[in-house]
Amino acid sequence: YFFLFQESMHAYAANVYTTVIEELMKGKQRKFIAVEQEFFRLWWDVVATDTQKQQVHQLLQEGRLEFVIGGQVMHDEAVTLIDDQILQLTEGHGFLYETFGFRPQFSWHVDPFGASATTPTLFALAGFNAHLISRIDYDLKADMQKNKKLQFVWQGSPSLSETQEIFTHVMDQYSYCTPSQLPFSNRSGFFWNGFATFPDPPKDGVYPNMSLPVTDANIHLYAQTMVANIKERAAWFRTGDVLWPWGCDKQFFNASVQYSNMDLLVDYINRHSAEFGVTVQYATVSDYFQAVYSRNLTWEIRGSQDFLPYSTEPFQAWTGFYTSRSTLKGIARRASSLLYAGESFFTQYVWKHPEGSICKCKALKQLQSLRWAVSEVQHHDGITGTESPKVKDMYLNNLMYGMLNVKKLMASIIFDINNAKRNGEVYSSVYTKGSGKPDVDLYVVVYNPLAWNITTFVTVSVSSEAMSVYDELGYSVPAQVQSSVESQSTYDLYILVEISGLSYRKYSIKPLDGKQSAFIGSSIKYKRRDLTRADQQRRQLFPVVNNCYQIVFDQNTNLMHSITERETNQTVQFTQEFLEYHVNGDTEKGPISDNYLFAPNASAVPVSKAVGLEVMSGNLMTEIRQYFYSNVTSEDYIYAVYTRLYSVPEGYDGKLLCHRIEQEYSVGPLELNREAVLRTSTNLNTRQLLYTDNNGYQMQKRLFKAYVNNTVARNYYPMVQTAYIEDDTTRLMLLAERAHGVSSQGNGQVEVMLHRRLWNNLQWDLNNNLTLNDSSVVRPLIWLILGTKAVTNTLYRTSALALEHRPVVMFGALSGDKPKLPRRLQQNSVHDLPVTVPPNLHLQTLSIPGWRYSSNHAEQVRGIRMGKQKQGDADFSRVLLRIRHLYEVGEDPVLSQPVMVDLKSLLKGLGSVMAVEERSLTGTWDVNTLERWKWRTAQYPGKRFFNSTETSEDFIVTVHPKEIRTFFVYFQVQ
């Protein structure tokens, strides 16, 4: 199914579940926690026998097997988008609830490299009672440990504050693996099954590093070692309950030898508890938190500050993975965005076209293949780029397969709706550019997946300059065509599209027929300039202008010089250059950079001594192409920037387009042990303050901190979607379509790491094939917005989502001279009821999950107990809807207000809403029955439980700042 997962499944994961279930059945005192559902589901679907399945049900009921987190994976927290975190959590929770009626209430986020403040909020919204993390800065952890401050109540969101706070436990310095050193032996302890080797397990069953077995001769010494460690840790916490994790990565593949040794130890310590002063029991995460909760202590509150970046020692800043494998990061986000579009497209099809001919079950499988692929890549060794090339290829293959399925589905829906002849040449190419053959009319179907009206450009690759573009009614559409950046023989056709929420339009592209044609962009090439000899005194400035900005370039250097924001007439000095950090790959010579770590030798070095410039200008767009060469005579460039400025004709809403300076970069192939950054320098007095986002959900303020060692790397932060710098009046925003490391290494500066290519000889990296010898060329895109704080505030959240969810473009060819579009299509796209929310709300999810579980908990549990889980077809009647408020309290006078939404009216285009149920974030709780533990704080010494938000009367809900509200919606069946 997935060959690599299969490989580790057979050799490792399958053995874990098979042997653990068998061992749990042998001893009533034994317990076990399971985390990632992707592995468990593969075991359940492929390996587990009926008897084992019955045993799992029994163990869950007895509380001896417990699922924690319950998502498909343990997701990374630094470089993932909130939508994808929610998707992977929902995917796992839906399976657990449908199969077992089980709802996880605790987290076990022990391995992500740093902790985001979004995570506690998500887990609170999902109904969790406590959150557990481990990897935070070594110096900070030492300090918290010393002062017994590793446990606190975390209010991760400033706007949701105490309503979505969660008790958080940070693991001590020993983290999540059992300390294995035995003072009485040179063999390790507590890992009796040794370490997994796969795909080929040893024939004799003797694995490497099998721990010293417990015997009568050593049991007292073993017990002393364990008790000493327990007591050391007890001193770091406020209660007498110590969470002592037993296990590590790739453990319990032979649970028999594990439990049989540990049983002896547990029994021995408890028989001598008077002597040791300790009792020991097997426990789940829930047992531990229940014990701490019942002490009823008063806990300190932590605000919305995150734990990023993460360092493990002075020269180990884990800030390299913010950029590692940029191509994988980009494709993961494109896949996520395509899935988002495919879900709402399919949901509308099911409800608007009940007579449609597409098999819904097959369609759901196509969507599920992409849900699964997007979920799994959120793993903390997935989108992070910290996996071997083989595993990276698995992620990419699964993403590409899922994307192909969803593209096929969307194309087949278009054809079904339009009753097109089945024999017409049909192909769909989403995001990639189509190729128009001159003798064939091309038509383009463009779907806007956002619930706002959008005016933007889509790009189509064509083979000639002489083109005309028409809409469904035969009216001419503004367009511009110019020679392509990519190749000499093709042209880029930019079409101005205006599409209402969750709707599509159809455009036909024809070879010129004497009527209105697309504007043809004209090119001016400037002489390549030698930067080393540029005369700073003799500036030759020339402007590029639209309604919002004037960008000035200096012909003397071919570099950008300044940007003027035209509304306020504010001019900002603005220069950009590419630099490289040179890094060490030899562990003998000092700290290294690898997939995880960033350890620069010195300051970044400028890469180019000469810049070439070409300006393509036309009525709708000007594109400035800059090529950066290592010297004046170089043949090839490793770096290029394509800057686009858009002009919108009268009669179109061009507010977002006009304020967008689009930059596409081409970087690579790099030399070995180089890390490439784009540094933007301005004359804004920013005091080196930087703002970056947590997961596209909330912003964090990043003060520049000086350290004794490694200051450059420790001031890098992840930008998932947004970063900005500002002075008292002006803000420069950066919006990204994939994650990057970002930093402000000087006043008025912001630098973005775009690419890394590394090799080192660290044994651990070599053993796991963790080299980052990435010789690819990457093509990331960043949108810049410059303006007053007030103006950028109204634009940046909608713009970030407009970049994330650009329209999906599908191509088809119509042979013959005059394609007559069916009347149906005109009806469909022009007169359909769009789905639209106000600009401060985002329709975060509109999908048909297909779950068969009952929304009534008692009924769901009863059905499972009686063995009556519904088999058979998915349930298409339940629609999952999420609405998110984009603004914080007090962030904007207008946009930060609560919004009333009439769900019936919002969704009337899909049909008549019959019922709405408000649910927890992942859908498994009815919010009216969800009572989370209320941990006592100085702020709230009383109340013991949280009750949820007010429910909707008459389908009207009020969405408050930063809320994410989740609903099941049922329509009247037509």
GROMACS .gro file of C-alpha atoms in nm, residues 125-309:
model
  185
  125LEU     CA    1  -1.049   2.274   2.103
  126ALA     CA    2  -1.030   1.898   2.039
  127GLY     CA    3  -1.142   1.834   2.398
  128PHE     CA    4  -0.808   1.743   2.558
  129ASN     CA    5  -0.756   1.773   2.936
  130ALA     CA    6  -0.377   1.804   2.932
  131HIS     CA    7  -0.088   1.852   2.692
  132LEU     CA    8   0.262   1.704   2.718
  133ILE     CA    9   0.577   1.833   2.544
  134SER     CA   10   0.950   1.775   2.577
  135ARG     CA   11   1.182   1.948   2.331
  136ILE     CA   12   1.238   2.307   2.445
  137ASP     CA   13   1.564   2.508   2.477
  138TYR     CA   14   1.815   2.328   2.700
  139ASP     CA   15   1.896   2.637   2.911
  140LEU     CA   16   1.529   2.725   2.959
  141LYS     CA   17   1.444   2.365   3.055
  142ALA     CA   18   1.726   2.357   3.312
  143ASP     CA   19   1.592   2.675   3.468
  144MET     CA   20   1.229   2.554   3.479
  145GLN     CA   21   1.340   2.220   3.619
  146LYS     CA   22   1.539   2.380   3.901
  147ASN     CA   23   1.242   2.599   3.998
  148LYS     CA   24   0.975   2.326   3.966
  149LYS     CA   25   0.808   2.516   3.684
  150LEU     CA   26   0.787   2.237   3.424
  151GLN     CA   27   0.408   2.227   3.468
  152PHE     CA   28   0.174   2.519   3.400
  153VAL     CA   29  -0.160   2.615   3.254
  154TRP     CA   30  -0.094   2.740   2.900
  155GLN     CA   31  -0.317   3.006   2.745
  156GLY     CA   32  -0.180   2.962   2.395
  157SER     CA   33  -0.415   3.209   2.227
  158PRO     CA   34  -0.427   3.567   2.356
  159SER     CA   35  -0.783   3.607   2.227
  160LEU     CA   36  -0.928   3.275   2.345
  161SER     CA   37  -0.720   3.291   2.669
  162GLU     CA   38  -0.879   3.098   2.957
  163THR     CA   39  -1.161   2.944   2.751
  164GLN     CA   40  -0.910   2.728   2.560
  165GLU     CA   41  -0.629   2.705   2.813
  166ILE     CA   42  -0.473   2.365   2.881
  167PHE     CA   43  -0.256   2.215   3.154
  168THR     CA   44   0.088   2.150   3.006
  169HIS     CA   45   0.363   1.917   3.129
  170VAL     CA   46   0.719   1.961   3.000
  171MET     CA   47   0.930   1.648   3.032
  172ASP     CA   48   1.248   1.684   3.236
  173GLN     CA   49   1.605   1.659   3.105
  174TYR     CA   50   1.572   1.280   3.050
  175SER     CA   51   1.297   1.349   2.793
  176TYR     CA   52   1.084   1.057   2.667
  177CYS     CA   53   1.338   0.772   2.660
  178THR     CA   54   1.425   0.559   2.962
  179PRO     CA   55   1.776   0.640   3.092
  180SER     CA   56   1.953   0.312   3.016
  181GLN     CA   57   2.284   0.338   3.200
  182LEU     CA   58   2.338   0.079   3.474
  183PRO     CA   59   2.604   0.168   3.734
  184PHE     CA   60   2.659  -0.204   3.804
  185SER     CA   61   2.709  -0.322   3.445
  186ASN     CA   62   2.854  -0.206   3.114
  187ARG     CA   63   2.538  -0.333   2.942
  188SER     CA   64   2.232  -0.111   2.911
  189GLY     CA   65   1.916  -0.148   3.118
  190PHE     CA   66   1.538  -0.146   3.059
  191PHE     CA   67   1.558  -0.209   2.681
  192TRP     CA   68   1.541  -0.587   2.702
  193ASN     CA   69   1.433  -0.637   2.340
  194GLY     CA   70   1.736  -0.445   2.213
  195PHE     CA   71   1.705  -0.214   1.912
  196ALA     CA   72   1.502  -0.290   1.603
  197THR     CA   73   1.691  -0.369   1.285
  198PHE     CA   74   1.485  -0.370   0.970
  199PRO     CA   75   1.390  -0.460   0.707
  200ASP     CA   76   1.590  -0.776   0.799
  201PRO     CA   77   1.548  -0.896   1.158
  202PRO     CA   78   1.835  -1.113   1.290
  203LYS     CA   79   1.780  -1.485   1.224
  204ASP     CA   80   1.884  -1.591   1.575
  205GLY     CA   81   1.654  -1.338   1.743
  206VAL     CA   82   1.951  -1.163   1.908
  207TYR     CA   83   1.911  -0.790   1.846
  208PRO     CA   84   2.182  -0.529   1.903
  209ASN     CA   85   2.206  -0.374   2.252
  210MET     CA   86   1.974  -0.614   2.431
  211SER     CA   87   1.971  -0.502   2.794
  212LEU     CA   88   2.095  -0.707   3.086
  213PRO     CA   89   1.808  -0.940   3.190
  214VAL     CA   90   1.668  -0.910   3.545
  215THR     CA   91   1.786  -1.200   3.766
  216ASP     CA   92   1.779  -1.282   4.137
  217ALA     CA   93   2.143  -1.176   4.148
  218ASN     CA   94   2.092  -0.824   4.006
  219ILE     CA   95   1.728  -0.739   4.085
  220HIS     CA   96   1.818  -0.534   4.395
  221LEU     CA   97   2.077  -0.331   4.199
  222TYR     CA   98   1.830  -0.281   3.911
  223ALA     CA   99   1.566  -0.160   4.159
  224GLN     CA  100   1.813   0.080   4.324
  225THR     CA  101   1.902   0.229   3.983
  226MET     CA  102   1.538   0.281   3.888
  227VAL     CA  103   1.441   0.425   4.228
  228ALA     CA  104   1.739   0.664   4.228
  229ASN     CA  105   1.628   0.802   3.891
  230ILE     CA  106   1.266   0.832   4.005
  231LYS     CA  107   1.373   1.027   4.315
  232GLU     CA  108   1.602   1.255   4.117
  233ARG     CA  109   1.308   1.345   3.895
  234ALA     CA  110   1.059   1.379   4.179
  235ALA     CA  111   1.262   1.676   4.306
  236TRP     CA  112   1.182   1.868   3.985
  237PHE     CA  113   0.802   1.849   4.017
  238ARG     CA  114   0.548   1.982   4.265
  239THR     CA  115   0.359   1.660   4.333
  240GLY     CA  116   0.476   1.317   4.446
  241ASP     CA  117   0.367   1.166   4.114
  242VAL     CA  118   0.650   1.092   3.874
  243LEU     CA  119   0.590   1.011   3.510
  244TRP     CA  120   0.867   0.761   3.425
  245PRO     CA  121   0.853   0.685   3.052
  246TRP     CA  122   0.952   0.329   2.965
  247GLY     CA  123   1.054   0.285   2.603
  248CYS     CA  124   1.198   0.494   2.321
  249ASP     CA  125   1.197   0.506   1.940
  250LYS     CA  126   1.140   0.163   1.780
  251GLN     CA  127   1.082  -0.024   2.106
  252PHE     CA  128   0.840  -0.302   2.212
  253PHE     CA  129   0.877  -0.503   1.892
  254ASN     CA  130   0.923  -0.794   2.131
  255ALA     CA  131   0.689  -0.699   2.415
  256SER     CA  132   0.720  -1.037   2.584
  257VAL     CA  133   1.080  -0.992   2.698
  258GLN     CA  134   1.005  -0.629   2.788
  259TYR     CA  135   0.710  -0.698   3.019
  260SER     CA  136   0.848  -1.018   3.174
  261ASN     CA  137   1.157  -0.831   3.298
  262MET     CA  138   0.969  -0.519   3.407
  263ASP     CA  139   0.705  -0.723   3.596
  264LEU     CA  140   0.983  -0.863   3.818
  265LEU     CA  141   1.117  -0.514   3.889
  266VAL     CA  142   0.780  -0.352   3.960
  267ASP     CA  143   0.687  -0.635   4.191
  268TYR     CA  144   1.021  -0.623   4.374
  269ILE     CA  145   1.011  -0.244   4.433
  270ASN     CA  146   0.654  -0.259   4.563
  271ARG     CA  147   0.736  -0.547   4.800
  272HIS     CA  148   1.022  -0.334   4.939
  273SER     CA  149   0.844   0.002   4.917
  274ALA     CA  150   0.911   0.082   5.284
  275GLU     CA  151   1.282   0.050   5.220
  276PHE     CA  152   1.279   0.237   4.886
  277GLY     CA  153   1.021   0.502   4.977
  278VAL     CA  154   0.862   0.456   4.633
  279THR     CA  155   0.573   0.255   4.485
  280VAL     CA  156   0.561   0.184   4.115
  281GLN     CA  157   0.272   0.099   3.883
  282TYR     CA  158   0.219   0.060   3.512
  283ALA     CA  159   0.026   0.365   3.392
  284THR     CA  160  -0.118   0.544   3.092
  285VAL     CA  161  -0.085   0.919   3.032
  286SER     CA  162  -0.441   0.955   3.157
  287ASP     CA  163  -0.353   0.779   3.487
  288TYR     CA  164  -0.066   1.021   3.541
  289PHE     CA  165  -0.263   1.339   3.470
  290GLN     CA  166  -0.558   1.211   3.674
  291ALA     CA  167  -0.322   1.173   3.972
  292VAL     CA  168  -0.179   1.526   3.932
  293TYR     CA  169  -0.527   1.676   3.873
  294SER     CA  170  -0.669   1.516   4.186
  295ARG     CA  171  -0.405   1.695   4.400
  296ASN     CA  172  -0.600   2.016   4.325
  297LEU     CA  173  -0.295   2.245   4.334
  298THR     CA  174  -0.297   2.601   4.201
  299TRP     CA  175  -0.088   2.635   3.883
  300GLU     CA  176   0.092   2.927   3.717
  301ILE     CA  177  -0.040   3.059   3.387
  302ARG     CA  178   0.178   3.084   3.079
  303GLY     CA  179   0.070   3.333   2.814
  304SER     CA  180   0.081   3.295   2.437
  305GLN     CA  181   0.461   3.280   2.395
  306ASP     CA  182   0.583   2.969   2.213
  307PHE     CA  183   0.898   2.758   2.264
  308LEU     CA  184   1.075   2.831   1.935
  309PRO     CA  185   1.344   2.806   1.826
   0.00000   0.00000   0.00000
